[in-house]
XYZ file of C-alpha atoms in Angstrom:
600
model
C -215.361 -157.956 7.179
C -218.468 -159.103 8.773
C -220.430 -157.494 11.637
C -221.778 -159.239 14.833
C -224.123 -158.251 17.657
C -225.226 -159.930 20.795
C -227.640 -159.031 23.576
C -228.747 -160.406 27.053
C -231.608 -158.593 28.841
C -235.162 -157.890 29.376
C -235.732 -155.430 26.501
C -236.868 -156.116 22.968
C -234.040 -158.387 21.900
C -234.865 -158.492 18.255
C -235.207 -154.852 18.030
C -231.719 -154.273 19.764
C -230.063 -156.916 17.488
C -231.617 -155.554 14.250
C -230.687 -151.960 15.243
C -227.437 -152.911 15.949
C -226.945 -154.791 12.691
C -228.131 -151.586 10.874
C -224.884 -149.842 12.321
C -222.794 -152.638 10.971
C -224.289 -153.251 7.729
C -221.480 -151.380 6.029
C -219.389 -154.263 7.094
C -221.280 -156.729 4.709
C -224.601 -157.065 3.242
C -224.557 -160.462 1.343
C -226.985 -161.768 3.966
C -227.961 -161.345 7.712
C -229.405 -163.352 10.311
C -230.176 -163.653 13.968
C -230.819 -166.311 16.634
C -232.874 -165.598 19.611
C -233.357 -167.627 22.599
C -236.198 -168.024 25.099
C -235.744 -170.613 27.782
C -234.418 -173.617 25.755
C -236.002 -172.732 22.417
C -233.885 -170.910 19.703
C -235.633 -169.279 16.805
C -233.486 -168.343 13.788
C -234.101 -165.816 11.018
C -231.970 -165.446 7.934
C -232.308 -163.590 4.837
C -230.220 -162.856 1.753
C -229.138 -159.352 0.674
C -229.668 -156.166 2.756
C -231.046 -156.080 6.234
C -234.490 -154.976 5.294
C -235.135 -158.367 4.044
C -234.293 -159.844 7.527
C -236.438 -157.187 9.130
C -239.439 -158.316 7.128
C -238.964 -161.963 8.152
C -238.451 -161.173 11.992
C -241.449 -158.695 11.977
C -243.672 -161.461 10.302
C -242.563 -164.472 12.337
C -240.793 -163.517 15.597
C -242.297 -164.028 19.053
C -241.396 -161.660 21.732
C -239.694 -161.765 25.191
C -236.618 -163.521 24.128
C -234.050 -163.859 26.768
C -230.850 -163.225 24.578
C -229.753 -163.462 20.980
C -226.890 -163.034 18.497
C -226.776 -161.480 15.017
C -224.642 -161.176 12.056
C -224.414 -159.180 8.663
C -222.064 -161.131 6.321
C -219.569 -160.295 3.590
C -218.988 -163.579 1.833
C -215.525 -165.197 2.219
C -216.162 -168.856 2.146
C -219.075 -170.053 0.485
C -221.560 -168.150 -1.985
C -224.129 -165.644 -0.580
C -227.099 -168.176 0.261
C -229.321 -168.610 3.271
C -227.444 -171.892 4.047
C -224.191 -169.918 4.189
C -225.706 -167.012 6.230
C -225.017 -166.831 9.796
C -225.927 -167.773 12.631
C -224.648 -171.538 11.913
C -226.268 -174.219 13.807
C -225.372 -177.589 15.249
C -227.811 -179.926 17.072
C -228.547 -177.475 19.839
C -226.088 -174.565 19.544
C -225.648 -171.478 17.228
C -222.609 -169.175 16.413
C -221.780 -166.118 14.672
C -218.306 -165.322 13.560
C -216.210 -162.469 11.928
C -212.991 -163.564 10.399
C -211.503 -166.755 8.796
C -210.784 -170.190 10.277
C -207.658 -171.034 8.363
C -207.746 -174.666 9.510
C -211.396 -175.332 8.775
C -210.895 -177.939 6.129
C -208.942 -180.215 8.471
C -211.451 -179.601 11.247
C -214.329 -180.245 9.031
C -212.945 -183.653 7.876
C -212.181 -184.771 11.339
C -215.740 -183.890 12.614
C -217.489 -185.538 9.620
C -215.447 -188.700 10.433
C -217.190 -188.429 13.780
C -220.581 -188.269 12.347
C -221.300 -184.520 12.282
C -223.296 -183.475 9.281
C -222.543 -179.942 7.727
C -225.030 -178.010 5.668
C -223.034 -174.785 4.538
C -219.832 -174.094 2.651
C -218.527 -171.973 5.231
C -215.604 -172.089 7.592
C -217.720 -170.891 10.361
C -219.708 -174.088 10.758
C -216.899 -175.906 12.059
C -217.034 -173.711 15.293
C -220.419 -174.846 16.373
C -219.772 -178.584 15.562
C -216.447 -178.366 17.241
C -218.178 -176.923 20.438
C -220.860 -179.681 20.401
C -218.189 -182.393 19.897
C -216.302 -181.371 23.018
C -219.423 -180.669 24.949
C -220.545 -184.286 24.273
C -217.126 -185.431 25.753
C -216.966 -183.037 28.688
C -220.450 -182.164 29.603
C -219.446 -178.568 30.529
C -220.158 -175.696 28.307
C -217.342 -173.448 29.540
C -214.645 -176.193 29.145
C -216.155 -177.119 25.709
C -215.968 -173.499 24.406
C -212.290 -173.212 25.755
C -211.265 -176.352 24.010
C -213.012 -175.095 20.815
C -211.053 -171.984 20.819
C -207.741 -173.819 21.363
C -208.273 -175.918 18.135
C -209.016 -172.883 15.923
C -206.522 -171.152 13.686
C -206.783 -167.802 11.891
C -208.759 -164.646 12.715
C -212.002 -164.812 14.517
C -214.332 -163.021 16.769
C -217.185 -165.368 18.101
C -220.504 -165.223 19.763
C -221.985 -168.688 20.688
C -225.332 -169.615 22.347
C -226.597 -173.058 23.266
C -229.794 -174.469 24.467
C -227.864 -176.712 26.994
C -226.769 -173.495 28.851
C -229.587 -171.153 27.782
C -228.964 -168.017 29.884
C -225.259 -167.408 28.647
C -223.519 -166.013 25.603
C -219.943 -167.307 24.932
C -217.576 -164.789 23.293
C -213.887 -164.756 22.149
C -211.837 -162.361 20.266
C -208.603 -163.186 18.180
C -207.610 -160.915 15.185
C -211.100 -159.401 14.647
C -212.729 -156.716 16.518
C -215.241 -157.363 19.403
C -216.434 -155.299 22.252
C -218.385 -156.474 25.369
C -220.539 -153.848 27.263
C -222.517 -153.522 30.395
C -225.970 -152.265 29.323
C -227.601 -149.237 31.003
C -230.339 -151.335 32.173
C -229.907 -153.819 35.187
C -228.883 -157.242 34.268
C -228.147 -156.334 30.533
C -225.000 -157.148 28.480
C -224.384 -156.279 24.937
C -221.738 -157.407 22.117
C -220.720 -155.809 18.877
C -217.985 -155.456 16.161
C -217.663 -151.593 16.791
C -218.853 -148.833 19.123
C -221.834 -147.581 16.895
C -224.436 -150.294 17.996
C -223.574 -149.809 21.650
C -223.750 -145.928 22.088
C -226.873 -145.116 23.860
C -227.456 -148.542 25.214
C -224.152 -148.769 27.367
C -221.586 -146.690 28.927
C -219.038 -149.242 30.247
C -217.270 -151.249 27.608
C -214.344 -153.606 27.132
C -212.413 -153.461 23.869
C -211.349 -157.021 23.709
C -207.629 -157.707 23.040
C -206.527 -160.847 20.974
C -206.883 -164.009 23.031
C -209.410 -162.514 25.440
C -213.002 -164.452 25.747
C -215.354 -165.356 28.305
C -218.936 -166.215 29.245
C -221.627 -163.816 29.934
C -225.104 -163.948 31.670
C -227.633 -161.297 32.535
C -225.947 -160.667 35.947
C -222.333 -161.428 35.181
C -219.528 -161.301 32.764
C -216.738 -163.688 33.463
C -213.460 -163.301 31.478
C -211.071 -166.280 30.892
C -208.089 -164.246 31.626
C -207.051 -160.813 33.188
C -206.035 -159.059 30.102
C -208.795 -156.723 29.856
C -209.897 -153.212 31.097
C -213.042 -151.239 31.125
C -213.547 -148.008 29.243
C -216.323 -145.504 28.985
C -218.315 -144.990 25.791
C -219.636 -141.449 24.836
C -222.994 -140.841 26.296
C -224.551 -139.689 22.996
C -223.760 -139.491 19.293
C -224.946 -137.827 16.110
C -225.984 -140.879 13.937
C -225.145 -140.542 10.402
C -228.173 -139.164 8.372
C -228.443 -138.341 4.804
C -229.690 -134.843 5.710
C -231.410 -134.426 2.355
C -228.732 -135.923 0.209
C -229.632 -138.852 -2.106
C -226.749 -141.090 -0.712
C -224.432 -141.279 2.213
C -221.520 -140.831 -0.343
C -223.015 -137.549 -1.558
C -223.353 -136.354 1.967
C -219.730 -137.517 2.713
C -218.449 -135.700 -0.270
C -220.045 -132.455 0.779
C -218.741 -132.986 4.418
C -214.955 -133.010 3.342
C -214.628 -129.155 3.717
C -215.832 -129.267 7.458
C -213.964 -132.580 8.421
C -210.799 -131.417 6.922
C -211.155 -128.373 9.207
C -211.722 -130.568 12.112
C -208.577 -132.713 11.019
C -206.325 -129.515 11.167
C -208.028 -128.038 14.386
C -205.266 -127.316 17.027
C -202.601 -128.840 14.833
C -201.591 -125.685 12.891
C -200.290 -122.881 15.061
C -198.443 -119.744 14.005
C -195.310 -121.171 12.226
C -195.618 -124.908 12.922
C -197.614 -128.096 13.099
C -198.380 -129.434 16.340
C -199.203 -133.115 17.192
C -200.097 -133.921 20.700
C -200.062 -137.540 19.832
C -196.429 -137.760 18.855
C -193.006 -136.200 19.833
C -190.538 -134.847 17.438
C -188.139 -137.767 18.740
C -190.214 -140.174 16.627
C -187.972 -139.112 13.639
C -184.736 -139.343 15.592
C -182.506 -142.018 14.056
C -184.955 -142.428 11.100
C -183.298 -142.640 7.579
C -186.429 -143.989 5.799
C -190.264 -144.034 6.093
C -192.107 -147.049 4.889
C -195.978 -146.502 4.507
C -198.117 -149.580 4.215
C -201.912 -149.580 3.335
C -204.567 -150.954 1.222
C -207.159 -149.449 -1.366
C -208.018 -145.620 -0.937
C -205.597 -145.542 1.998
C -202.696 -146.798 -0.195
C -203.319 -144.005 -2.546
C -203.146 -141.432 0.349
C -199.918 -143.107 1.284
C -198.463 -142.912 -2.304
C -199.447 -139.108 -2.368
C -197.649 -138.606 0.989
C -194.622 -140.305 -0.501
C -193.886 -137.262 -2.737
C -194.612 -134.871 0.142
C -192.250 -136.685 2.729
C -189.497 -136.702 0.130
C -190.110 -133.219 -1.138
C -190.719 -131.522 2.328
C -188.970 -133.752 4.919
C -185.999 -134.815 2.851
C -186.389 -138.401 4.015
C -186.605 -141.550 1.657
C -190.050 -142.858 1.589
C -191.361 -146.089 0.105
C -195.109 -147.147 -0.121
C -196.196 -150.886 0.074
C -199.621 -152.547 -0.633
C -200.169 -154.388 2.650
C -201.486 -157.571 1.064
C -198.167 -158.004 -0.923
C -195.875 -156.637 1.788
C -196.665 -159.494 4.167
C -195.386 -162.161 1.929
C -192.332 -160.665 0.274
C -190.003 -161.418 3.280
C -189.539 -157.717 3.563
C -185.994 -156.249 4.915
C -187.025 -154.279 7.833
C -184.418 -152.237 9.672
C -184.658 -150.284 12.835
C -183.804 -146.910 11.106
C -187.192 -147.112 9.405
C -190.474 -145.411 10.652
C -193.322 -147.832 9.707
C -196.582 -145.899 9.020
C -199.699 -147.593 8.455
C -202.976 -145.999 7.152
C -206.538 -147.339 7.623
C -210.008 -145.674 7.818
C -211.326 -148.347 10.260
C -207.910 -149.490 11.909
C -209.221 -153.021 11.406
C -207.933 -153.862 7.925
C -206.435 -157.317 8.353
C -203.567 -157.093 5.914
C -202.452 -153.640 7.110
C -202.923 -154.865 10.680
C -200.747 -157.979 10.145
C -197.907 -155.796 8.536
C -197.997 -153.460 11.546
C -197.527 -156.528 13.857
C -194.509 -157.535 11.540
C -192.907 -154.077 11.921
C -193.571 -154.087 15.738
C -192.008 -157.519 16.017
C -188.954 -156.310 14.122
C -188.345 -153.506 16.539
C -189.370 -150.739 14.219
C -190.946 -147.401 15.440
C -194.682 -147.537 14.391
C -197.298 -144.987 13.757
C -200.946 -145.360 12.613
C -202.964 -142.835 10.655
C -206.670 -143.989 11.452
C -210.142 -142.560 11.835
C -211.244 -144.985 14.518
C -209.868 -144.703 18.120
C -209.739 -147.935 20.081
C -209.383 -149.884 16.829
C -206.929 -152.841 16.626
C -204.320 -150.664 15.004
C -204.402 -147.857 17.293
C -204.027 -150.255 20.193
C -201.044 -151.974 18.521
C -198.900 -149.110 17.182
C -196.549 -147.010 19.254
C -198.357 -144.010 18.149
C -201.587 -142.834 16.607
C -202.747 -139.834 14.614
C -206.510 -139.631 14.216
C -208.053 -138.128 11.033
C -211.276 -137.057 12.783
C -213.274 -137.883 9.682
C -216.338 -139.057 11.522
C -218.464 -141.866 10.628
C -218.186 -142.780 6.858
C -221.222 -144.843 5.835
C -220.505 -145.082 2.147
C -218.384 -148.096 1.284
C -216.436 -146.164 -1.304
C -214.077 -143.830 0.816
C -214.214 -140.183 0.187
C -213.559 -138.181 3.285
C -211.348 -140.748 4.530
C -208.898 -140.101 1.759
C -208.971 -136.296 2.018
C -208.355 -136.302 5.798
C -205.665 -139.005 5.382
C -203.916 -136.967 2.708
C -204.031 -133.803 4.913
C -202.824 -135.561 8.106
C -199.873 -136.895 6.093
C -199.131 -133.674 4.500
C -199.101 -132.000 8.137
C -196.822 -134.861 9.270
C -194.346 -134.134 6.403
C -194.305 -130.672 7.454
C -193.885 -131.803 11.207
C -190.919 -133.908 10.288
C -189.291 -131.211 8.059
C -189.409 -128.926 10.940
C -188.078 -131.372 13.421
C -185.087 -132.211 10.937
C -184.614 -128.665 10.277
C -184.717 -129.089 6.557
C -187.344 -126.576 5.765
C -187.031 -122.750 5.363
C -189.168 -120.281 7.326
C -190.531 -119.121 4.067
C -191.563 -122.564 2.619
C -193.155 -123.537 5.881
C -195.219 -120.435 5.902
C -196.447 -121.015 2.327
C -197.260 -124.618 3.165
C -199.346 -123.641 6.390
C -201.052 -120.791 4.463
C -202.046 -123.492 1.617
C -203.317 -125.850 4.206
C -205.595 -123.380 5.729
C -206.935 -122.812 2.239
C -207.689 -126.493 1.752
C -211.337 -126.427 3.253
C -212.237 -123.742 0.692
C -210.860 -125.878 -2.056
C -213.217 -128.644 -0.838
C -216.225 -126.575 -0.797
C -218.635 -127.531 -3.659
C -220.490 -125.036 -5.844
C -223.837 -125.780 -7.406
C -222.260 -125.011 -10.827
C -219.519 -127.789 -10.536
C -222.023 -130.352 -9.294
C -224.477 -129.670 -12.168
C -221.788 -129.655 -14.673
C -220.851 -133.233 -13.343
C -224.506 -134.216 -13.488
C -224.575 -133.095 -17.180
C -221.263 -134.551 -18.179
C -222.056 -137.930 -16.642
C -224.444 -139.044 -19.271
C -221.557 -138.950 -21.970
C -219.512 -141.602 -20.090
C -221.935 -144.568 -19.645
C -220.459 -146.703 -22.409
C -217.197 -147.279 -24.185
C -214.623 -149.828 -23.324
C -212.800 -148.175 -20.484
C -211.241 -145.068 -18.825
C -207.729 -143.920 -18.304
C -207.037 -141.548 -15.505
C -203.784 -139.951 -15.875
C -201.646 -137.569 -13.921
C -198.090 -136.780 -12.853
C -196.318 -136.396 -9.410
C -199.050 -136.325 -6.736
C -201.601 -136.145 -9.381
C -200.630 -139.869 -10.381
C -202.037 -141.305 -7.031
C -204.979 -138.930 -7.403
C -205.640 -140.666 -10.823
C -205.386 -143.987 -9.143
C -207.981 -142.822 -6.580
C -210.308 -141.342 -9.349
C -210.244 -144.659 -11.322
C -210.817 -146.671 -8.061
C -213.933 -144.581 -7.192
C -215.341 -145.161 -10.644
C -214.736 -148.979 -10.594
C -216.174 -149.289 -7.159
C -219.484 -147.762 -7.732
C -220.164 -147.865 -11.600
C -218.751 -151.205 -12.386
C -217.004 -149.670 -15.357
C -213.340 -150.569 -16.235
C -211.077 -147.833 -15.269
C -207.121 -147.600 -14.745
C -204.922 -144.897 -13.319
C -201.695 -144.326 -15.045
C -198.714 -141.987 -14.626
C -199.118 -139.752 -17.773
C -195.676 -140.256 -18.926
C -196.134 -143.974 -19.052
C -198.994 -143.978 -21.640
C -196.630 -144.225 -24.596
C -194.947 -147.340 -23.127
C -197.858 -149.507 -23.836
C -201.339 -148.379 -22.771
C -201.642 -145.828 -25.578
C -202.153 -148.834 -27.874
C -205.776 -148.861 -26.520
C -206.466 -145.353 -27.552
C -209.474 -144.898 -29.881
C -212.820 -142.761 -29.489
C -214.303 -145.214 -27.039
C -211.463 -145.070 -24.762
C -212.176 -142.058 -22.196
C -209.122 -140.331 -20.849
C -209.691 -138.253 -17.603
C -206.608 -135.912 -17.689
C -205.618 -134.104 -14.506
C -203.735 -130.983 -15.733
C -202.627 -128.739 -12.669
C -201.302 -125.340 -13.626
C -198.732 -125.441 -10.791
C -197.031 -128.778 -11.310
C -195.645 -130.113 -14.558
C -198.258 -128.724 -16.813
C -196.380 -128.675 -19.930
C -195.448 -132.338 -19.507
C -199.008 -133.504 -18.858
C -200.241 -131.356 -21.801
C -197.855 -133.074 -24.023
C -199.086 -136.541 -22.809
C -202.727 -135.672 -23.349
C -202.000 -134.194 -26.927
C -200.480 -137.684 -27.733
C -203.632 -139.387 -26.696
C -205.856 -136.950 -28.484
C -203.742 -137.458 -31.644
C -204.938 -141.174 -31.418
C -208.553 -140.245 -31.183
C -209.042 -140.796 -27.434
C -211.912 -138.983 -26.040
C -210.561 -136.471 -23.631
C -212.043 -134.938 -20.510
C -209.589 -132.462 -19.082
C -209.610 -131.051 -15.494
C -207.610 -127.938 -15.199
C -207.699 -124.270 -14.363
C -206.202 -123.494 -17.723
C -208.260 -123.674 -21.014
C -207.349 -126.731 -23.145
C -208.514 -126.565 -26.753
C -208.003 -130.278 -27.593
C -210.447 -131.393 -24.845
C -213.627 -133.031 -25.845
C -215.049 -132.171 -22.505
C -213.437 -129.468 -20.157
C -213.972 -129.025 -16.413
C -212.455 -125.709 -15.283
C -211.278 -125.591 -11.596
C -210.259 -122.367 -9.806
C -206.817 -120.946 -10.395
C -204.639 -121.529 -7.278
C -201.212 -120.655 -6.246
C -200.225 -124.208 -5.032
C -200.603 -127.542 -6.666
C -202.166 -129.256 -3.543
C -205.189 -126.806 -3.748
C -205.643 -128.043 -7.318
C -205.223 -131.618 -6.025
C -208.299 -131.252 -3.729
C -210.358 -129.381 -6.222
C -209.677 -132.114 -8.730
C -210.658 -134.789 -6.129
C -214.120 -133.313 -5.637
C -214.583 -133.454 -9.467
C -213.563 -136.988 -9.554
C -215.783 -138.066 -6.827
C -218.804 -136.277 -8.068
C -218.261 -137.540 -11.716
C -218.069 -141.167 -10.388
C -221.010 -140.805 -8.265
C -223.117 -139.130 -11.019
C -222.197 -141.728 -13.526
C -223.132 -144.567 -11.012
C -226.476 -143.031 -10.239
C -227.275 -142.849 -14.082
C -226.338 -146.496 -14.270
C -228.943 -147.189 -11.572
C -226.528 -148.611 -9.013
C -226.605 -148.422 -5.177
C -223.963 -145.938 -4.565
C -223.562 -146.482 -0.929
C -223.468 -150.355 -1.191
C -221.701 -151.299 -4.242
C -221.791 -154.996 -5.132
C -219.155 -157.405 -3.805
C -217.671 -154.729 -1.479
C -217.600 -154.045 2.246
C -216.570 -151.092 4.201
C -214.022 -152.713 6.498
C -211.944 -155.508 5.116
C -211.138 -157.562 8.334
C -210.074 -160.661 6.458
C -207.181 -161.346 4.054
């Protein structure tokens, strides 16, 4: 969940650390901090909230010419967001930053307190630095002390540690949370980061650490504790995410969906079939069931795909929330294809579910946006969504590209199983090619959402309702509104309203009704009429006029329900964003959330 960076070299250490943290701030912004070392003096700077607060402290107080440093941006798991709980954490002469959770920290903390160690924070991380110093006091050897520390820790953790008693080195270790080690472009320069972004432009040769790999680095060498590593090459340049005139990254990313979906399909739709270079048709051989596992927005994409897999591929498909799946003692059989979905490829619950499936001998596939992520390195096969960097914490283009990839995968399997006619395949491929047009945003529709948003700033909640694939779209619409506006919203299958939820209907209950022309229109129309009769305020989204709507958003008439799906997706995203803006919220960094959930 958190982001960590490290640097050894002769350049401006504080600037490199702060620039790196800017690239990782989406991973958490409860607090941030750096520890920088010169000779045997360590200076520490911490600040609550966003990174700009830390920058102000550093620019005011920091010296220059530090030899090395480590940095951290935090999403709180253990302990409230306070400066005492902010990383780096300190002992008497050492500092550590950590991404993950130390599951046995309470036992370790009690043991260390009994030996005279004094703790100042509420975090699990602080045990690491005290444990290191405890071993160093016994062994008088920093490397042996660090190795002994690692052996005592349980959980998921990536660690960077520096110490005054060995002031030219950074100790590092990775288990369960991402960490990259890089040789800098300058001579005698080493960098560390939780992801590629802080390293691009500063380094070209990197090691994406596997679980259980650690070591110690100095300016002129990197010593790994084992042989389970390999060097890779970073891109030489990148197009950093810029707002390009948009008010928020989320707004930019909503508008980018048309182009990234085109990129997502590039080279994968040819003539009368779907081609995936990443997988063979044999992946579906012997498969009687598909099980999809994901969290949040990715779960909604998977739920959408379950309709498409059964409808098009004629294969049984179940969808599981990863955080629940891990603990239900699931029955896993080898005739199941296990598909996980994640924007980052680091989502802790989903990653652990993937490992369970691997250990059970299932075929595994990950749909992901980040190559070289933990999931892509674990699964048997990977299909990348090609969505590009998504800076906004609330996912937008991740959802649209995941849905398109899974739709294409359903067609890929349908062709491999010979269960789809030539006519239906041609219709589906034609529709896929039209999706980028459906995701293009007209000034008219965006202005409509801006005007409409002022009507929906109060009330006691929202129902988002839909049927078939529009039910998971309703879930996603409700999630977007909750994430960035902090208003209560729920997604429901429209037919379930009369089984309890309709009891809440009154004028202060807002119903966002997804009413596609090409799929169960009469059914959803009847459900909305029931809500209207109970005085719920109705906002209908449809290509067909609906007289009972208090507010009506007209989308283009289409000849396929999936084109309506993507047009409605745009409306829901824009409406949520405009409501949030009117409420004065930070759309890109909603409270209590982080982009990549790398802890349970």
